[in-house]
CSV table of C-alpha atoms in Angstrom, one decimal:
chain,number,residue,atom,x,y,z
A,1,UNK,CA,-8.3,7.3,43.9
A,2,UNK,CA,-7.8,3.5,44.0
A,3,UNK,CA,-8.7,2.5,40.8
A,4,UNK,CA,-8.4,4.0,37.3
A,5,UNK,CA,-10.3,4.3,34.6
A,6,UNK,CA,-9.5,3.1,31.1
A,7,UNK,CA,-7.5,4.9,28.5
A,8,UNK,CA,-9.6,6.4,25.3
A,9,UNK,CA,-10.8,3.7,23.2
A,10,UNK,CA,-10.3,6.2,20.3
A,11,UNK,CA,-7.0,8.2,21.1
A,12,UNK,CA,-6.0,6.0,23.7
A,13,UNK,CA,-5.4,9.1,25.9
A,14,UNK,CA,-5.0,8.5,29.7
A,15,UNK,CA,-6.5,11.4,30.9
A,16,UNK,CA,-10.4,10.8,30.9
A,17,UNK,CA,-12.9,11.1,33.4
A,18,UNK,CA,-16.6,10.3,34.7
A,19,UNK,CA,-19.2,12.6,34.2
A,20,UNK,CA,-22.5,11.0,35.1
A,21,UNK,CA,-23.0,7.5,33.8
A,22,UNK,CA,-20.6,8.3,31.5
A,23,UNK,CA,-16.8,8.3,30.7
A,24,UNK,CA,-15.1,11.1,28.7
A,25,UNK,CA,-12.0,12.1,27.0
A,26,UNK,CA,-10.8,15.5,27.2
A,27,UNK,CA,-8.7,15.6,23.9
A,28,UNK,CA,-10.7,14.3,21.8
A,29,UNK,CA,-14.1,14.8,23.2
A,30,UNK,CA,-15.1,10.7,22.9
A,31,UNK,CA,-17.7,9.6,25.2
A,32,UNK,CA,-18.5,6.0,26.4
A,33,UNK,CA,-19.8,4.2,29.0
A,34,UNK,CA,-17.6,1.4,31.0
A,35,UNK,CA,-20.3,-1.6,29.6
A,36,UNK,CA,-19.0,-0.7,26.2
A,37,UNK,CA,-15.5,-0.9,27.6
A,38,UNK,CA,-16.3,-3.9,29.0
A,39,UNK,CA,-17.4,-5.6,25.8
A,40,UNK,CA,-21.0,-6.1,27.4
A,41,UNK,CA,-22.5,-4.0,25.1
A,42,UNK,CA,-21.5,-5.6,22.1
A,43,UNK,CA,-24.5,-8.4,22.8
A,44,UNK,CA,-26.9,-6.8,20.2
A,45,UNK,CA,-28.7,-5.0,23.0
A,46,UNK,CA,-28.8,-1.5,23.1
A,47,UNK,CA,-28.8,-0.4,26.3
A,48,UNK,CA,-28.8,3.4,27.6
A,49,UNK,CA,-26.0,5.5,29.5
A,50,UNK,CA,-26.5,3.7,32.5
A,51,UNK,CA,-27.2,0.5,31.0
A,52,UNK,CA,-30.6,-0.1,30.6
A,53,UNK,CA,-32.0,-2.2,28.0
A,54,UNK,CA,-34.2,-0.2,26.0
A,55,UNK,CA,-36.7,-0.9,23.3
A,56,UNK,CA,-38.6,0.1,20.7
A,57,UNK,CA,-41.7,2.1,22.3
A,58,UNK,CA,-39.9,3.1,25.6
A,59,UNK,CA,-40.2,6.9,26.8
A,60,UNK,CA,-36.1,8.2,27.8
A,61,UNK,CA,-34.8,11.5,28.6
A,62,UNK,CA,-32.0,13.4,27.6
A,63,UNK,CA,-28.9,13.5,30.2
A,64,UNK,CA,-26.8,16.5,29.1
A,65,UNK,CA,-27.7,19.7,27.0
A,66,UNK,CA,-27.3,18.4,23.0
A,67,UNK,CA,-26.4,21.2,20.3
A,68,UNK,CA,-29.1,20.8,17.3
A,69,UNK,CA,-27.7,22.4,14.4
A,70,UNK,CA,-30.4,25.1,13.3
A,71,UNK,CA,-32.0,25.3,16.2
A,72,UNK,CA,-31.0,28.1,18.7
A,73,UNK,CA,-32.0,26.3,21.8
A,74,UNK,CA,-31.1,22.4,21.0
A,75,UNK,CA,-32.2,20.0,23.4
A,76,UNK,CA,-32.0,20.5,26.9
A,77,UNK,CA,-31.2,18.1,29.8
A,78,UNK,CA,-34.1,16.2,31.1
A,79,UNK,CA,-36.0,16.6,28.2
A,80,UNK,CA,-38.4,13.4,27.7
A,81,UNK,CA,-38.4,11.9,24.7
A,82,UNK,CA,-41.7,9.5,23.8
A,83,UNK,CA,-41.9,6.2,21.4
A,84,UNK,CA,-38.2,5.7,20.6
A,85,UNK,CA,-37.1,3.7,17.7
A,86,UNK,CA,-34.1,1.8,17.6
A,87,UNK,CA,-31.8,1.5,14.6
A,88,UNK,CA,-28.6,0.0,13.9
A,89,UNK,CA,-25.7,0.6,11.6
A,90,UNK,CA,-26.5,4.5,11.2
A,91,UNK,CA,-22.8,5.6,12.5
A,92,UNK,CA,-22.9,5.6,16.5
A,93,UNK,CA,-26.9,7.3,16.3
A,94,UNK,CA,-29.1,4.2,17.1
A,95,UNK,CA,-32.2,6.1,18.6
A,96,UNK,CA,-34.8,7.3,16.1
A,97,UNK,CA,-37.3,9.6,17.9
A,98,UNK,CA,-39.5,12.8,17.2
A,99,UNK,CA,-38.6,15.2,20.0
A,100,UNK,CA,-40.9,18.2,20.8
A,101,UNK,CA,-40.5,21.5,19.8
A,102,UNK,CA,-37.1,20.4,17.9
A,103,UNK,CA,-38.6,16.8,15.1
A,104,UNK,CA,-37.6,14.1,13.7
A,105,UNK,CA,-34.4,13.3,14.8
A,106,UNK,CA,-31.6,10.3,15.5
A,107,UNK,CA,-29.8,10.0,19.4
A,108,UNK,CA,-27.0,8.3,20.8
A,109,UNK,CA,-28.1,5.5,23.5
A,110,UNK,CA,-25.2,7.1,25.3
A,111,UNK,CA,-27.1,10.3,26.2
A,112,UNK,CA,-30.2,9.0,27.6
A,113,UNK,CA,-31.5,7.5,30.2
A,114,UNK,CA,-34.9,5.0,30.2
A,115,UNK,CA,-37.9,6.6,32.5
């Protein structure tokens, strides 16, 4: 492999690694994409895991398999979620959205991806 990704931005651990549109630390579980390594993401845009701008309205879908506390299932990969909001300052959750079968509920941008 000719080029290398960046350390952790959180544990500064050198031992992360790409998994989809996104990059992950294996110590202690951080994920990121490489915009927000970048600094391109820090332009007041939100943008999804593979960098998208999204906005309030759009319809996205769920990347990876979330856990939902109390629910058995949680929220499986591909599920669509319709009429996003988007929040900010609400720790790193800056996705308000209702998603079926599950509620009301707050995302990370960095787990979906605009349809």
């Amino acid at each position: 492999m000719t080029d290398t990704l960046p350390p952790c931005p959180a544990c500064s651990s050198e031992y992360t690694y790409e998994v989809g549109g996104l990059l992950t630390c294996p110590e202690c579980a951080h994920e990121w994409t490489l915009e927000a390594e970048s600094g391109a993401a820090d332009d007041g845009v939100i943008r999804d895991a593979v960098g998208n701008v999204l906005a309030d309205g759009d319809t996205v879908t769920v990347i990876k398999s979330l856990k939902v506390k109390g629910s058995p299932t949680g929220i499986k990969a591909g599920t669509k979620v319709r009429n996003i909001r988007l929040v900010q300052g609400v720790g790193d959750h800056d996705i308000d959205c209702k998603v079926d079968g599950i509620g009301a509920m707050q995302l990370k941008s960095s787990v979906v991806k605009k349809v």
